[in-house]
Amino acid sequence: MDRIALHTRLAPGKEEDYDRIHAVIPADLDAALRAAGVHTWRIWRDGRELFHVVECEDYRAMRAALRDHPANVPWQARMAELLEVEDDYSGEDDGLRHVWELPAEPPA
């Protein structure tokens, strides 16, 4: 299982639109994400900064599966109107570099 962190940035003034649109995503997009192996996708927003944590079977395979998916293409077009930089959904990235996490067990 992959756990990937991502960072995106909203275009100025698009914060409320982004929150409203993400209140409920389309059912066909939900189904496509799950079929592509996504278990969870969480997004936090601080002003215009968006931080995502995605847990999926295989991140690159998921991105490739969704790149041309009929449920994802219009969603990505809508997101491109809100984000500062468009995401190409190439699946060639590995997300943010993991630096540290609290160990499951305290040191002995």
mmCIF file of C-alpha atoms in Angstrom:
data_model
loop_
_atom_site.group_PDB
_atom_site.id
_atom_site.type_symbol
_atom_site.label_atom_id
_atom_site.label_comp_id
_atom_site.label_asym_id
_atom_site.label_seq_id
_atom_site.Cartn_x
_atom_site.Cartn_y
_atom_site.Cartn_z
ATOM 1 C CA MET A 1 0.000 0.000 0.000
ATOM 2 C CA ASP A 2 1.277 3.473 -0.890
ATOM 3 C CA ARG A 3 0.771 6.528 1.306
ATOM 4 C CA ILE A 4 1.557 9.678 -0.674
ATOM 5 C CA ALA A 5 1.499 13.315 0.420
ATOM 6 C CA LEU A 6 0.835 16.000 -2.190
ATOM 7 C CA HIS A 7 0.846 19.784 -2.179
ATOM 8 C CA THR A 8 -1.151 22.005 -4.514
ATOM 9 C CA ARG A 9 -2.005 25.710 -4.438
ATOM 10 C CA LEU A 10 -5.281 27.407 -5.229
ATOM 11 C CA ALA A 11 -5.465 30.397 -7.521
ATOM 12 C CA PRO A 12 -6.220 33.602 -5.588
ATOM 13 C CA GLY A 13 -9.871 33.936 -4.591
ATOM 14 C CA LYS A 14 -10.794 30.299 -5.320
ATOM 15 C CA GLU A 15 -10.844 29.031 -1.726
ATOM 16 C CA GLU A 16 -14.619 29.017 -1.236
ATOM 17 C CA ASP A 17 -15.227 27.500 -4.682
ATOM 18 C CA TYR A 18 -12.778 24.697 -3.915
ATOM 19 C CA ASP A 19 -14.391 23.925 -0.547
ATOM 20 C CA ARG A 20 -17.897 24.009 -2.041
ATOM 21 C CA ILE A 21 -17.005 21.751 -4.972
ATOM 22 C CA HIS A 22 -15.290 19.232 -2.692
ATOM 23 C CA ALA A 23 -18.213 19.067 -0.243
ATOM 24 C CA VAL A 24 -19.495 16.125 -2.318
ATOM 25 C CA ILE A 25 -17.583 14.762 -5.294
ATOM 26 C CA PRO A 26 -19.486 13.179 -8.212
ATOM 27 C CA ALA A 27 -20.491 9.541 -7.649
ATOM 28 C CA ASP A 28 -18.765 8.393 -10.846
ATOM 29 C CA LEU A 29 -15.503 10.002 -9.699
ATOM 30 C CA ASP A 30 -15.823 8.341 -6.287
ATOM 31 C CA ALA A 31 -16.301 4.980 -8.029
ATOM 32 C CA ALA A 32 -13.354 5.615 -10.373
ATOM 33 C CA LEU A 33 -11.043 6.488 -7.473
ATOM 34 C CA ARG A 34 -12.013 3.340 -5.600
ATOM 35 C CA ALA A 35 -11.682 1.164 -8.734
ATOM 36 C CA ALA A 36 -8.193 2.616 -9.261
ATOM 37 C CA GLY A 37 -7.183 1.388 -5.797
ATOM 38 C CA VAL A 38 -7.676 4.493 -3.652
ATOM 39 C CA HIS A 39 -8.529 3.644 -0.040
ATOM 40 C CA THR A 40 -8.474 7.191 1.366
ATOM 41 C CA TRP A 41 -7.782 10.670 0.026
ATOM 42 C CA ARG A 42 -7.718 13.456 2.589
ATOM 43 C CA ILE A 43 -7.223 17.142 1.868
ATOM 44 C CA TRP A 44 -6.360 19.936 4.291
ATOM 45 C CA ARG A 45 -6.411 23.611 3.322
ATOM 46 C CA ASP A 46 -4.485 26.499 4.869
ATOM 47 C CA GLY A 47 -5.452 29.601 2.948
ATOM 48 C CA ARG A 48 -4.570 28.753 -0.651
ATOM 49 C CA GLU A 49 -2.260 25.862 0.268
ATOM 50 C CA LEU A 50 -3.691 22.349 -0.126
ATOM 51 C CA PHE A 51 -2.132 19.288 1.464
ATOM 52 C CA HIS A 52 -3.302 15.841 0.403
ATOM 53 C CA VAL A 53 -2.635 12.400 1.860
ATOM 54 C CA VAL A 54 -3.550 9.547 -0.468
ATOM 55 C CA GLU A 55 -3.550 5.905 0.546
ATOM 56 C CA CYS A 56 -3.833 3.571 -2.400
ATOM 57 C CA GLU A 57 -2.672 0.228 -3.699
ATOM 58 C CA ASP A 58 -0.210 1.696 -6.232
ATOM 59 C CA TYR A 59 0.042 5.463 -6.625
ATOM 60 C CA ARG A 60 1.554 5.534 -10.120
ATOM 61 C CA ALA A 61 -0.893 2.906 -11.406
ATOM 62 C CA MET A 62 -3.786 4.867 -9.893
ATOM 63 C CA ARG A 63 -2.677 8.079 -11.610
ATOM 64 C CA ALA A 64 -2.271 6.269 -14.928
ATOM 65 C CA ALA A 65 -5.704 4.631 -14.595
ATOM 66 C CA LEU A 66 -7.387 7.981 -13.887
ATOM 67 C CA ARG A 67 -5.464 10.078 -16.441
ATOM 68 C CA ASP A 68 -7.992 9.512 -19.261
ATOM 69 C CA HIS A 69 -10.904 8.164 -17.220
ATOM 70 C CA PRO A 70 -14.229 9.726 -18.317
ATOM 71 C CA ALA A 71 -15.122 10.621 -14.719
ATOM 72 C CA ASN A 72 -11.739 12.215 -14.002
ATOM 73 C CA VAL A 73 -11.186 14.266 -17.181
ATOM 74 C CA PRO A 74 -14.005 16.781 -16.505
ATOM 75 C CA TRP A 75 -13.095 16.871 -12.796
ATOM 76 C CA GLN A 76 -9.496 17.747 -13.623
ATOM 77 C CA ALA A 77 -10.692 20.409 -16.073
ATOM 78 C CA ARG A 78 -12.758 21.943 -13.261
ATOM 79 C CA MET A 79 -9.826 21.740 -10.837
ATOM 80 C CA ALA A 80 -7.569 23.430 -13.416
ATOM 81 C CA GLU A 81 -9.864 26.470 -13.148
ATOM 82 C CA LEU A 82 -9.187 26.609 -9.395
ATOM 83 C CA LEU A 83 -5.528 25.640 -9.056
ATOM 84 C CA GLU A 84 -2.498 27.774 -9.716
ATOM 85 C CA VAL A 85 -0.747 25.025 -11.694
ATOM 86 C CA GLU A 86 -2.509 22.340 -13.692
ATOM 87 C CA ASP A 87 -1.758 18.709 -12.826
ATOM 88 C CA ASP A 88 -0.994 16.567 -15.871
ATOM 89 C CA TYR A 89 -1.877 13.271 -14.159
ATOM 90 C CA SER A 90 1.163 11.629 -15.741
ATOM 91 C CA GLY A 91 1.704 9.397 -12.725
ATOM 92 C CA GLU A 92 5.437 10.014 -12.967
ATOM 93 C CA ASP A 93 5.704 11.799 -9.608
ATOM 94 C CA ASP A 94 6.147 10.267 -6.178
ATOM 95 C CA GLY A 95 4.479 13.013 -4.168
ATOM 96 C CA LEU A 96 6.277 14.900 -1.422
ATOM 97 C CA ARG A 97 9.454 13.440 0.024
ATOM 98 C CA HIS A 98 8.789 11.638 3.309
ATOM 99 C CA VAL A 99 11.047 13.012 6.049
ATOM 100 C CA TRP A 100 9.862 11.673 9.415
ATOM 101 C CA GLU A 101 7.057 10.010 11.341
ATOM 102 C CA LEU A 102 6.556 9.004 14.940
ATOM 103 C CA PRO A 103 7.632 5.365 15.308
ATOM 104 C CA ALA A 104 4.895 2.870 16.167
ATOM 105 C CA GLU A 105 6.815 1.935 19.300
ATOM 106 C CA PRO A 106 8.826 4.261 21.555
ATOM 107 C CA PRO A 107 12.584 3.711 21.602
ATOM 108 C CA ALA A 108 13.821 1.176 24.137
#
